[in-house]
Coordinates of C-alpha atoms in Angstrom, one line a residue:
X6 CA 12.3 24.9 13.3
X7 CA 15.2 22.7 12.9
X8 CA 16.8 20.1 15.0
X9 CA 19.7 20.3 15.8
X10 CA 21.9 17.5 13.9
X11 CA 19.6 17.2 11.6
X12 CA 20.1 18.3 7.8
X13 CA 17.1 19.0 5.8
X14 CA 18.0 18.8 1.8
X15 CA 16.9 20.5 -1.3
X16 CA 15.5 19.3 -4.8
X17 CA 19.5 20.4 -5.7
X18 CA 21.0 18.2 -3.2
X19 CA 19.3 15.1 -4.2
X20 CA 19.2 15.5 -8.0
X21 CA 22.6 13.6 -8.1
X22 CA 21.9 11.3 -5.9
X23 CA 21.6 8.5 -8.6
X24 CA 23.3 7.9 -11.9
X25 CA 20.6 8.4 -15.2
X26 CA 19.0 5.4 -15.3
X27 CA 16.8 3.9 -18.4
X28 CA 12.9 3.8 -17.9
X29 CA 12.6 0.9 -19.9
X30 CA 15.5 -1.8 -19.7
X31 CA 15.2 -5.6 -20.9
X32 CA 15.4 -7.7 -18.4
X33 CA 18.9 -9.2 -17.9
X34 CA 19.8 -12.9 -16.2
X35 CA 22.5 -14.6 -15.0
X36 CA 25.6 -12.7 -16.2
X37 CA 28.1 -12.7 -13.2
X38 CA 30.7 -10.9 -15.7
X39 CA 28.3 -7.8 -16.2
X40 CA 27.0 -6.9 -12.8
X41 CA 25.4 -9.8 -11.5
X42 CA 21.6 -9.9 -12.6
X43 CA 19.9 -13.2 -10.9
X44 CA 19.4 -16.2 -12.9
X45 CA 16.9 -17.2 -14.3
X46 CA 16.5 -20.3 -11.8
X47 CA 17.5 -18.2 -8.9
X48 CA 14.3 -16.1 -9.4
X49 CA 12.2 -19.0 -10.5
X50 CA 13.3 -20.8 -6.7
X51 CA 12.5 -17.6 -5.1
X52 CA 9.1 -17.1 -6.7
X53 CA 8.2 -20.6 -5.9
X54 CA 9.4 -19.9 -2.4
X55 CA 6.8 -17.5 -1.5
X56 CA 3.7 -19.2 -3.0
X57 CA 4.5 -21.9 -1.1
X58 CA 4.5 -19.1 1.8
X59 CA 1.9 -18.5 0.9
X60 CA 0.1 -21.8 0.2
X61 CA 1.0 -22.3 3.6
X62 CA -0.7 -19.3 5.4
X63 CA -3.7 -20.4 3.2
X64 CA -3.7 -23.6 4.2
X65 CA -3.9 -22.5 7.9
X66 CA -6.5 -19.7 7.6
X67 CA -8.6 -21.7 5.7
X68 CA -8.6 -24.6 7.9
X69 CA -9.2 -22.9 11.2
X70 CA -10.5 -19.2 10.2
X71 CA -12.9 -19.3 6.8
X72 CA -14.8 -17.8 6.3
X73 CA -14.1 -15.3 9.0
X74 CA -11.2 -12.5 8.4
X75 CA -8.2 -13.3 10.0
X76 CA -6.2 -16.2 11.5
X77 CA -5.1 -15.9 15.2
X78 CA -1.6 -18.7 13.3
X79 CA -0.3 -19.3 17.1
X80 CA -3.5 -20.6 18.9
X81 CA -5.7 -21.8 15.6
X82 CA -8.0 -19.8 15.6
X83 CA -10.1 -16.7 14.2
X84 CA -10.6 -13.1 15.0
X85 CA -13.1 -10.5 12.9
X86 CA -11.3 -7.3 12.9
X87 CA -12.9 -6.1 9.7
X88 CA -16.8 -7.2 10.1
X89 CA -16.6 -10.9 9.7
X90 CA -17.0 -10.7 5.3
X91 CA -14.2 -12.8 5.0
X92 CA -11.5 -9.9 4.8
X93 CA -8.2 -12.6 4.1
X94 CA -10.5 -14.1 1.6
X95 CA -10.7 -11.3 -0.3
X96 CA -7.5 -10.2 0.4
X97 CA -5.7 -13.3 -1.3
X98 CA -7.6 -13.4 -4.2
X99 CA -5.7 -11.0 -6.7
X100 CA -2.3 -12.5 -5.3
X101 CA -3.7 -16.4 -6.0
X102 CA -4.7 -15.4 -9.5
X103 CA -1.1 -13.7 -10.3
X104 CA 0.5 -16.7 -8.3
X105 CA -1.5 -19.1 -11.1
X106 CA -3.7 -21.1 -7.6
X107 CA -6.5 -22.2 -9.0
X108 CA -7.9 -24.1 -6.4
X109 CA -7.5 -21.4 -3.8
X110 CA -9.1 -18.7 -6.7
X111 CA -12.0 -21.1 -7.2
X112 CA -12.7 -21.2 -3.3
X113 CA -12.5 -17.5 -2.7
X114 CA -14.9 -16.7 -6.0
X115 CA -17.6 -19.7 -5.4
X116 CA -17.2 -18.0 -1.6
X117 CA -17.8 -13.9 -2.3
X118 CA -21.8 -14.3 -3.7
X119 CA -22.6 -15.5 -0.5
X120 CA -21.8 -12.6 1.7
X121 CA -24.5 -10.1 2.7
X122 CA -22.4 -6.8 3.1
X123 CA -25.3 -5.2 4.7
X124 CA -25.2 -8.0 7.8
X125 CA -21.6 -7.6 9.2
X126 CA -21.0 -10.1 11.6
X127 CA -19.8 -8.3 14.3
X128 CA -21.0 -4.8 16.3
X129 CA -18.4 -3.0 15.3
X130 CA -18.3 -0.1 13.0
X131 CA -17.5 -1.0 9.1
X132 CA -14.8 1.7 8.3
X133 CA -15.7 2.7 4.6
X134 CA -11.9 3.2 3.8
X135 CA -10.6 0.4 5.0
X136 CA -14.1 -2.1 3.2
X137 CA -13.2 -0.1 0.1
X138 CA -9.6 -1.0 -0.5
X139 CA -9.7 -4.2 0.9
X140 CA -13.1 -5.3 -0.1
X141 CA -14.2 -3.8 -3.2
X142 CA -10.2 -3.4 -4.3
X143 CA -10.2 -7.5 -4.1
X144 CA -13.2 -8.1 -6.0
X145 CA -12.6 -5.5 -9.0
X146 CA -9.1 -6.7 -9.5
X147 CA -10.6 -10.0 -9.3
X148 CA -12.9 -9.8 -12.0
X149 CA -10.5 -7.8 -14.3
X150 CA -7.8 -10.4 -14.0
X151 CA -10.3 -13.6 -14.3
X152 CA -11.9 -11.6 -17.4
X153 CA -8.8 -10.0 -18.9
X154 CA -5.4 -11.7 -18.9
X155 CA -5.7 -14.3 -16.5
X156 CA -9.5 -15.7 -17.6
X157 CA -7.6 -19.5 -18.1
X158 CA -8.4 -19.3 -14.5
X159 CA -12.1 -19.1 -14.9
X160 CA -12.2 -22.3 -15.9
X161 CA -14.2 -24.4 -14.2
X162 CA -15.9 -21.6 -12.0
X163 CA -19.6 -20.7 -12.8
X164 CA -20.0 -17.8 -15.0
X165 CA -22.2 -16.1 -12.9
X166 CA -19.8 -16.3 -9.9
X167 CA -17.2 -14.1 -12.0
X168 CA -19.7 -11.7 -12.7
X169 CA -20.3 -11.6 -9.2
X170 CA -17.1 -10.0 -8.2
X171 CA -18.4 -7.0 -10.2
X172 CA -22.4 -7.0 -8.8
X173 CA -20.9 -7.6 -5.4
X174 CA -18.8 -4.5 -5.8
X175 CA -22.0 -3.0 -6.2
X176 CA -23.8 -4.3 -3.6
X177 CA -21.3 -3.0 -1.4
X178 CA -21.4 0.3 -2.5
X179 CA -24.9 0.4 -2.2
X180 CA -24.3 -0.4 1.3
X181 CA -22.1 1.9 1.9
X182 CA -23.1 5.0 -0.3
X183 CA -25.2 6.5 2.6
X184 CA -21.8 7.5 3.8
X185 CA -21.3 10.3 1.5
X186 CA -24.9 11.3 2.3
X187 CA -23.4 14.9 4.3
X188 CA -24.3 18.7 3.5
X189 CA -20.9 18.7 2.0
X190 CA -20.2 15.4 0.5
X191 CA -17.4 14.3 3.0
X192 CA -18.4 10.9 3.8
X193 CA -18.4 9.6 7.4
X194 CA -16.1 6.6 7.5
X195 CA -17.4 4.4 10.6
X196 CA -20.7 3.1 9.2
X197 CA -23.0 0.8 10.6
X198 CA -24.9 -0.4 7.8
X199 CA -27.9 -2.9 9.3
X200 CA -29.5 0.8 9.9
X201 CA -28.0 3.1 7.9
X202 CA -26.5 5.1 10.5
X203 CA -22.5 6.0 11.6
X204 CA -20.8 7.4 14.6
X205 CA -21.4 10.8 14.4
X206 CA -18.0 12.3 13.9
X207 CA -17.4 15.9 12.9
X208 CA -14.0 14.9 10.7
X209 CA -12.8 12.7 8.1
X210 CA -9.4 12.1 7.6
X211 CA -7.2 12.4 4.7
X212 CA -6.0 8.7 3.9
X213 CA -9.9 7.6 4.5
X214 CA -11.3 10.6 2.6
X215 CA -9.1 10.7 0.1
X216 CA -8.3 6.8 -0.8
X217 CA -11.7 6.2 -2.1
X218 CA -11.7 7.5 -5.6
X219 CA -9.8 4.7 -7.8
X220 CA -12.3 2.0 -6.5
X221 CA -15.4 3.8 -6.6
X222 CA -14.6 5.3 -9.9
X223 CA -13.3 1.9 -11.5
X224 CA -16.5 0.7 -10.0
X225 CA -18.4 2.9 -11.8
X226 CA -16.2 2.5 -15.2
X227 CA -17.0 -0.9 -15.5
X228 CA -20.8 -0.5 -15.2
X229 CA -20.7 1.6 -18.0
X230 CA -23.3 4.2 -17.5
X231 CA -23.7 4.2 -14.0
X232 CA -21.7 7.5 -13.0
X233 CA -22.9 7.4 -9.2
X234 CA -20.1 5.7 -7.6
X235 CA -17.5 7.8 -9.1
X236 CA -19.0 10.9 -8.5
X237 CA -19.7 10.1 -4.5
X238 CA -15.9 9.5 -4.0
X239 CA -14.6 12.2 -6.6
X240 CA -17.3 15.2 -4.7
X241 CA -15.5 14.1 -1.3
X242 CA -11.9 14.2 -2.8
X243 CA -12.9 17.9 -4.6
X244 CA -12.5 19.2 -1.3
X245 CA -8.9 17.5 -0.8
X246 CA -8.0 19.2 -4.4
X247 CA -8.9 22.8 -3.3
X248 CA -8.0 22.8 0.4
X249 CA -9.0 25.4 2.7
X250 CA -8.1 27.3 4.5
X251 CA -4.8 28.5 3.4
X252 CA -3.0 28.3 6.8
X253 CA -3.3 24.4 6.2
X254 CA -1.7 24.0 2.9
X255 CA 1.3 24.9 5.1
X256 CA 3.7 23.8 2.1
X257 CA 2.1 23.9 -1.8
X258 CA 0.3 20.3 -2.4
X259 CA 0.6 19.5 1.4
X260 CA -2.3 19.7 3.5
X261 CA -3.6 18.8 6.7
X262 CA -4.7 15.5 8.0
X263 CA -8.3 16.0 8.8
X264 CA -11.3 17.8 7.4
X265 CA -14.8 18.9 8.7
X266 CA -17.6 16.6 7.5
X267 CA -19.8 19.5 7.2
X268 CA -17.8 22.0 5.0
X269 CA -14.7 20.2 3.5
X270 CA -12.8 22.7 5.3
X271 CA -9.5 21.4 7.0
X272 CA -9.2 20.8 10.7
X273 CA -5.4 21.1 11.2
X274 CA -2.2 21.6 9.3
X275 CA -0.5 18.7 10.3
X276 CA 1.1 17.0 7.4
X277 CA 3.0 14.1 6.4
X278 CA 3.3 11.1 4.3
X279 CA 2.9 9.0 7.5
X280 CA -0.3 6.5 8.0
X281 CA -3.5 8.8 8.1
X282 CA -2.0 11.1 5.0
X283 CA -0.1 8.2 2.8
X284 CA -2.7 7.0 0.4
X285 CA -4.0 10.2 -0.3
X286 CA -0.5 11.3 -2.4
X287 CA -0.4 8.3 -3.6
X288 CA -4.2 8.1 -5.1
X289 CA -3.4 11.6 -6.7
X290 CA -0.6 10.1 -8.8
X291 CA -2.2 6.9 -9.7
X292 CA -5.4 8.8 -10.4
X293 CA -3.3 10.2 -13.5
X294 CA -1.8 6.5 -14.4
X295 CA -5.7 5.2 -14.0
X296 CA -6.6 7.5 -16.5
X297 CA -4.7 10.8 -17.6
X298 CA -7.3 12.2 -19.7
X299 CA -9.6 12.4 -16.9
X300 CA -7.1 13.0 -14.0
X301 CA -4.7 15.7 -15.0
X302 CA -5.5 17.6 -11.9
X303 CA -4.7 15.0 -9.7
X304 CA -1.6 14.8 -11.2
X305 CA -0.8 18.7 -11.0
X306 CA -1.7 18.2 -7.4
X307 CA 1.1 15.4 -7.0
X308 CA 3.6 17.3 -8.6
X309 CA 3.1 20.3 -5.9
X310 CA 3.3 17.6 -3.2
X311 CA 6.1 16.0 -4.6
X312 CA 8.1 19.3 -5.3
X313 CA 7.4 20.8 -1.5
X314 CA 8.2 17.1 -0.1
X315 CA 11.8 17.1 -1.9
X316 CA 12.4 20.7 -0.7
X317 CA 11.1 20.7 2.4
X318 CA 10.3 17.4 4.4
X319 CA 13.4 15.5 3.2
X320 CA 15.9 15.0 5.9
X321 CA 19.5 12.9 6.5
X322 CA 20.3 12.0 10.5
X323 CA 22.7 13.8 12.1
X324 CA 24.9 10.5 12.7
X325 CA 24.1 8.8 8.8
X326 CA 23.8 12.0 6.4
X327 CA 23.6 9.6 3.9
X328 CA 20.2 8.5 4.2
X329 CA 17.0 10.0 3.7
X330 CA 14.2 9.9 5.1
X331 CA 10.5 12.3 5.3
X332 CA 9.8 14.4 8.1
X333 CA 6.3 15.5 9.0
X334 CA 5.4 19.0 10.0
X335 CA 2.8 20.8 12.4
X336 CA 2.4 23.7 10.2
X337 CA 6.3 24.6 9.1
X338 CA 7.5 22.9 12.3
X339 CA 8.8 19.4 11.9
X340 CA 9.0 16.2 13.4
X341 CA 11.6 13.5 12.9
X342 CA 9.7 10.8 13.1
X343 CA 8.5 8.2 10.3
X344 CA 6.6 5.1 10.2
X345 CA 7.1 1.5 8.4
X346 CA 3.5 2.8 6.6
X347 CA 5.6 5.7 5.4
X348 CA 8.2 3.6 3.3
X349 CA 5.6 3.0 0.3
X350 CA 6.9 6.7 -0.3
X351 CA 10.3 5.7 -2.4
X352 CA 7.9 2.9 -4.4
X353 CA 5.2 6.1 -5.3
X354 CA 8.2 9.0 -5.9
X355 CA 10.1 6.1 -8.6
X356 CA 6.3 5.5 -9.8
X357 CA 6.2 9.4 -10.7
X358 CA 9.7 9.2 -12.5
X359 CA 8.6 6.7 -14.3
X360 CA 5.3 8.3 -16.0
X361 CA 6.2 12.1 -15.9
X362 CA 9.5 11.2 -17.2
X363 CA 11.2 12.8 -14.8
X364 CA 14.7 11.8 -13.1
X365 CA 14.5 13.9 -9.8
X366 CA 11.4 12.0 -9.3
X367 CA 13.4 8.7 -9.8
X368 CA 16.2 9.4 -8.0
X369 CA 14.8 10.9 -4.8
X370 CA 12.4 7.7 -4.5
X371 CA 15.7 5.3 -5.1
X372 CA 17.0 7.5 -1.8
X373 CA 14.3 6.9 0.0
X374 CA 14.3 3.3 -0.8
X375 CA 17.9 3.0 0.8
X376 CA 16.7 4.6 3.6
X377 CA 13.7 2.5 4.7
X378 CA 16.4 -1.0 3.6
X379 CA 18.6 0.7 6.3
X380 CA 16.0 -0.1 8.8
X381 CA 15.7 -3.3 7.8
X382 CA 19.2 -4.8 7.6
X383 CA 20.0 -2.8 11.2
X384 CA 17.8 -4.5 13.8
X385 CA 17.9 -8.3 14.8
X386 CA 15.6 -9.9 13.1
X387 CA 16.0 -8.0 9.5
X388 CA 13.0 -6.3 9.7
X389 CA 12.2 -2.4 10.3
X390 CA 10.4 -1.3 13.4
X391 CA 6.6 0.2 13.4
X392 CA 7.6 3.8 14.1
X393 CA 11.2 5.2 14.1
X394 CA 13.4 8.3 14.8
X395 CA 16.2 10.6 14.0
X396 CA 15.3 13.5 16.5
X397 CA 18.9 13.3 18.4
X398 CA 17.8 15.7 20.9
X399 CA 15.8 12.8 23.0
X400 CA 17.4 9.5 22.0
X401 CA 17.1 6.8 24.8
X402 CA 20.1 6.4 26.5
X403 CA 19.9 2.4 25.5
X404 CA 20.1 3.3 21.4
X405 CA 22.6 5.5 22.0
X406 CA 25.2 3.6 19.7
X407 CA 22.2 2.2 17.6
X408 CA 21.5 5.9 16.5
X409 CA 25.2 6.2 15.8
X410 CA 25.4 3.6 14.0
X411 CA 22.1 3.2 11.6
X412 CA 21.0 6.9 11.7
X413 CA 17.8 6.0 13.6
X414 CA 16.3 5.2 16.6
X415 CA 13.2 2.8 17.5
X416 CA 10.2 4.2 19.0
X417 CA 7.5 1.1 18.7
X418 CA 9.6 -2.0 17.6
X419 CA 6.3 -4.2 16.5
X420 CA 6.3 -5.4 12.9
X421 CA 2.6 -6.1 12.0
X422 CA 3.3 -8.0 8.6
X423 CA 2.9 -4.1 6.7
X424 CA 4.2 -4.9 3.0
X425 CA 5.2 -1.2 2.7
X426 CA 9.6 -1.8 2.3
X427 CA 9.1 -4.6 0.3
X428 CA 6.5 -2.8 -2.3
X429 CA 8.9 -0.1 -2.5
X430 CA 11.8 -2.7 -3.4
X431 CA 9.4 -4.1 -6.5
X432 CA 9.0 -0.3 -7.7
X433 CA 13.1 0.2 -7.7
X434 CA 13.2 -3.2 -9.7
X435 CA 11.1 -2.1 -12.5
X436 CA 12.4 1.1 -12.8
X437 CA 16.1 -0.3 -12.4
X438 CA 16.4 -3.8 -13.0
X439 CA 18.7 -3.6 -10.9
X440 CA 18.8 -7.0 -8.7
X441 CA 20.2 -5.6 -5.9
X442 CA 16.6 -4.4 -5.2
X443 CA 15.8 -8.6 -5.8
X444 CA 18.0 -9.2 -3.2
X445 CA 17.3 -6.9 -0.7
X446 CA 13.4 -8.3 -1.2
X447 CA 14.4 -11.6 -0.9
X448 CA 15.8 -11.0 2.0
X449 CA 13.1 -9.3 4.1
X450 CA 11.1 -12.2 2.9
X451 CA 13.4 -15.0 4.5
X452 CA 13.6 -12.4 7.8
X453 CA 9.9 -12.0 7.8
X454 CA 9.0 -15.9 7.1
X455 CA 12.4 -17.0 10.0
X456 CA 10.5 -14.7 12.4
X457 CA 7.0 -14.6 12.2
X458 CA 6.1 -18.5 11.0
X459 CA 4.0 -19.4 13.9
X460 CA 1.6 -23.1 14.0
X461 CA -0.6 -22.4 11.4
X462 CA 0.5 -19.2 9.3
X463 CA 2.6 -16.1 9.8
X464 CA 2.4 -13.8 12.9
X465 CA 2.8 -9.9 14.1
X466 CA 5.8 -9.3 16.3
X467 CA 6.9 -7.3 19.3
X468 CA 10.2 -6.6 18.4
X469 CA 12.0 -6.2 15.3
X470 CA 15.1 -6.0 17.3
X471 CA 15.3 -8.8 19.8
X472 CA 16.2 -12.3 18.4
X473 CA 13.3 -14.2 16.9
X474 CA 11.2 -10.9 16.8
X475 CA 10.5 -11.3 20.3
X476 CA 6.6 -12.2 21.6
X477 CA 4.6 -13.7 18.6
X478 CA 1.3 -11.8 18.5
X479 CA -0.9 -14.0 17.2
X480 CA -2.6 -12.4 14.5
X481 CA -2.2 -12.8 10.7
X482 CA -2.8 -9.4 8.8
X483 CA -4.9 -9.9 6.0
X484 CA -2.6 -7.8 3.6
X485 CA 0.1 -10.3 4.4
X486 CA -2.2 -12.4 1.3
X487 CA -2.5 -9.2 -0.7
X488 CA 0.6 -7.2 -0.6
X489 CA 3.6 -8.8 1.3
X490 CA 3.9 -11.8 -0.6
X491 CA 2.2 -10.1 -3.8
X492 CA 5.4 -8.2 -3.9
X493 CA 7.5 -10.5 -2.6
X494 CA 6.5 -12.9 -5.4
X495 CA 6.2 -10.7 -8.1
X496 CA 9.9 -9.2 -8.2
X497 CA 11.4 -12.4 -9.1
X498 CA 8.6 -13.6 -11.2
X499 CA 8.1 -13.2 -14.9
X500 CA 7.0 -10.5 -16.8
X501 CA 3.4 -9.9 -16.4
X502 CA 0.6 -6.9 -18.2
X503 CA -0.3 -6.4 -14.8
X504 CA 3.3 -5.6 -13.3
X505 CA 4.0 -1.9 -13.2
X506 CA 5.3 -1.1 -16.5
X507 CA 4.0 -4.1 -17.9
X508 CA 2.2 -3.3 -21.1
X509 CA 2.8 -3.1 -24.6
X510 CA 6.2 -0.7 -24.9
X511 CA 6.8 -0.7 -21.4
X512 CA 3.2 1.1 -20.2
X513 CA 0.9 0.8 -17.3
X514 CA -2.0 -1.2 -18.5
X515 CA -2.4 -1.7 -14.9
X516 CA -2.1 0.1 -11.4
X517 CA -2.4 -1.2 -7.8
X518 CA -4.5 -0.1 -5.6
X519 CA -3.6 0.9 -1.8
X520 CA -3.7 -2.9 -0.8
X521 CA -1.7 -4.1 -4.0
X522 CA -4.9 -5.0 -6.2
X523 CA -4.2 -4.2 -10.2
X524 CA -6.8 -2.5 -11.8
X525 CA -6.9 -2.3 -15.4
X526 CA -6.6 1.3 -16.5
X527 CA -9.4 3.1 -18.1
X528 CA -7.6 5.3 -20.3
X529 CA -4.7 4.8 -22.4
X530 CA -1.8 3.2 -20.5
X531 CA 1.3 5.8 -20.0
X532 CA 4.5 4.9 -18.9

């Protein structure tokens, strides 16, 4: 069912949307004649701006929040949204090792041996998806950076504490691995592991299902002959390969956003590649970059996804045809509604150009990075709302003229420090080298350090669209450490193996996790 107003394009439509661009360009600097590229002391000022952004946040949650997750910047203080392990902590530490911090690296290593990951700190339940790419994610990129390209870091740090990031990861999974413990091999996600035990649901959901299988399975990579770990997460994600039944694989490659616990079967045929769905797309794909030897399936998978997406859930408002964003659908019936969690879309669609070869790929993601930048540069403060619009059959009567002029419509105006726009910009600049995408980073960066610097680090928002973002929240995300100013920093810093398309010949020797944690590969890098 369409809306009206609304146009929904095809594969077709968008091919043309971008002139061919090369996969692999050199970088170019400074050459105002030629189109412009940054200088080299331009990037070097921005780069420098966001560690110290990010020295700063540091500075504050380790002063009034360490070891405890998060920093409550307006009031000084902590909170433990995510157990009490130390969730910031181990957020930062992949970002301080590419930002070259080694005092903040040493802290956070000689820190992570201490922490008993079977004693959370707090009653509430330990979500295995979101301990998994935060926790484990931290402390295997960790210890493949400090014992791969960045060991000059080591330096100074016991031994044994390096090789801690990897027996921790294990001690965490051990925690945790009573999870998958189900008659079909779904794993519960809200755990309580003091006793073993979990909340009893009857369904998973996509994202938390399906967003385990790169950590577990590096996990069990770099143990070597310990195949447990991988084949936990990769027996829950078999079920997410093979869906059933067919009435919720409404579209080929999309599914639903729940299954049973019991049978693997899914619950409902809602899909999208909003927040409950996202990571689950985006793990198929980088499954295949991880290693394509092993993960060709994944990858076949991806491509169905991608192919139904482009034909069926991409959509240009009625009053700016020019943009694109994704729809979702119940069943074949969509929705015109999309989520700042959505916008790492255009980063994973260039991603697939990029290692299938494939322009379409490429082109549709560089559309869908234009359209998530629309929603930065049309509200107040520079930065794109929580969840937004293009249904023009129920606009408020107040955004009348905002819809006609940006093509959307704000339906929850918070800004929670979500890295997704920004990620999406880095992706654009390694595929394009195009420093427009530089720019466009650099500026959400200034918007989000002007509006959310609070006493003692950076805060969530109310309002994207009333001036100085409106009511400061007073909570500091962890994944500001780990992906907003990762990104931020790393699309104006040099060259790096662990940047996408960083290897030898222009390759992946790398891939990021969820939460913006590089992984070494396991196979042999593609690009």
């Amino acid at each position: 069912m369409l809306m009206k107003g609304v146009l929904i394009t095809s594969l077709a439509a968008t091919s043309l949307a971008h002139p061919r661009r090369s996969f692999h360009n050199e970088r170019q600097y400074g050459n105002p004649s030629g189109g412009g590229g940054n200088s080299n002391s331009t990037e070097a000022m921005r780069a420098q701006a966001v560690k110290d952004a990010f020295q700063f946040a540091w500075d504050g949650y380790f002063q009034y929040a360490f070891p405890n997750d998060e920093l409550l910047p307006v009031t000084n203080s902590f909170s433990n949204s995510r157990n009490g392990f130390g969730a910031s902590a181990f957020d930062a530490l992949s970002t301080a090792l590419v930002m070259g911090l080694p005092d903040i690296v040493t802290e956070i290593v000689n820190y992570i041996p201490s922490v008993n990951f079977r004693q959370p700190k707090t009653g509430d339940p330990v979500s295995l998806f979101e301990t998994t790419i935060r926790y484990m994610g931290g402390m295997l990129a960790g210890y493949d950076l400090l014992t791969g390209p960045l060991s000059d870091l080591a330096e100074g740090i016991p031994p044994e504490n390096v090789q801690a990031l990897l027996s921790q990861s294990m001690n965490l999974a051990d925690a945790l691995k009573f999870a998958f413990d189900t008659p079909s091999g779904v794993p519960f996600n809200n755990l309580f592991p003091q006793n073993q035990s979990h909340d009893d649901s009857t369904t998973n959901g996509l994202a938390t299902v399906g967003s385990l299988v790169l950590e577990w399975t590096h996990l069990s990579d770099l143990l070597g002959n310990d195949t447990e770990y991988a084949s936990l997460a990769q027996k829950g994600e078999s079920y997410l390969l093979n869906p059933s039944p067919p009435e919720d694989e409404p579209y080929p490659g999309l599914v639903g956003d729940s299954v049973y616990i019991s049978n693997g079967s899914f619950a409902n045929a809602d899909t999208s590649w909003n927040g409950g769905s996202d990571s689950f797309y985006e793990y198929l794909l980088k499954m295949y970059v991880y290693d394509s030897s092993r993960f060709g399936s994944y990858k076949d998978r991806w491509t169905l996804a991608a192919d139904s997406t482009i034909a069926n859930l991409a959509s240009h408002p009625s009053s700016r045809p020019d943009l694109t964003f994704l729809a979702s659908s119940n069943g074949k019936t969509l929705d015109f509604e999309s989520q700042h969690l959505t916008c790492f879309d255009g980063g994973n669609f260039i991603l697939g150009g990029l290692v299938l070869d494939n322009q379409d790929y490429l082109n549709f993601g560089l559309d869908l990075v234009n359209g998530c930048h629309d929603t930065y540069i049309s509200t107040a403060t520079g930065i794109g709302p929580e969840v937004f619009s293009w249904n023009d059959t129920n606009i408020p009567a107040n955004q009348t003229d905002f819809y006609e002029a940006n093509g959307f419509w704000i339906e929850d105006s918070d800004y929670i420090l979500r890295p997704e726009v920004i990620e999406s910009f880095y992706y654009a600049y390694r595929a394009t080298r195009d420093p427009m995408y530089q720019d466009w980073a650099w500026d959400a960066f200034q918007a989000i350090y002007n509006n959310t610097k609070a006493n003692s680090g950076f805060s969530e928002i109310s309002d994207v669209n009333a001036p100085g973002g409106g009511t400061k929240l007073n909570f500091q995300d962890s994944f500001l450490f780990a992906e907003v100013l990762k990104y931020s920093y790393l699309i104006h810093a040099p060259d790096a193996v662990y940047d996408v398309e960083g290897g030898d010949g222009g390759t992946n020797a790398f891939v990021f996790n969820t939460e913006a944690h590089p992984f070494k590969v396991a196979g042999t890098p593609i690009g």
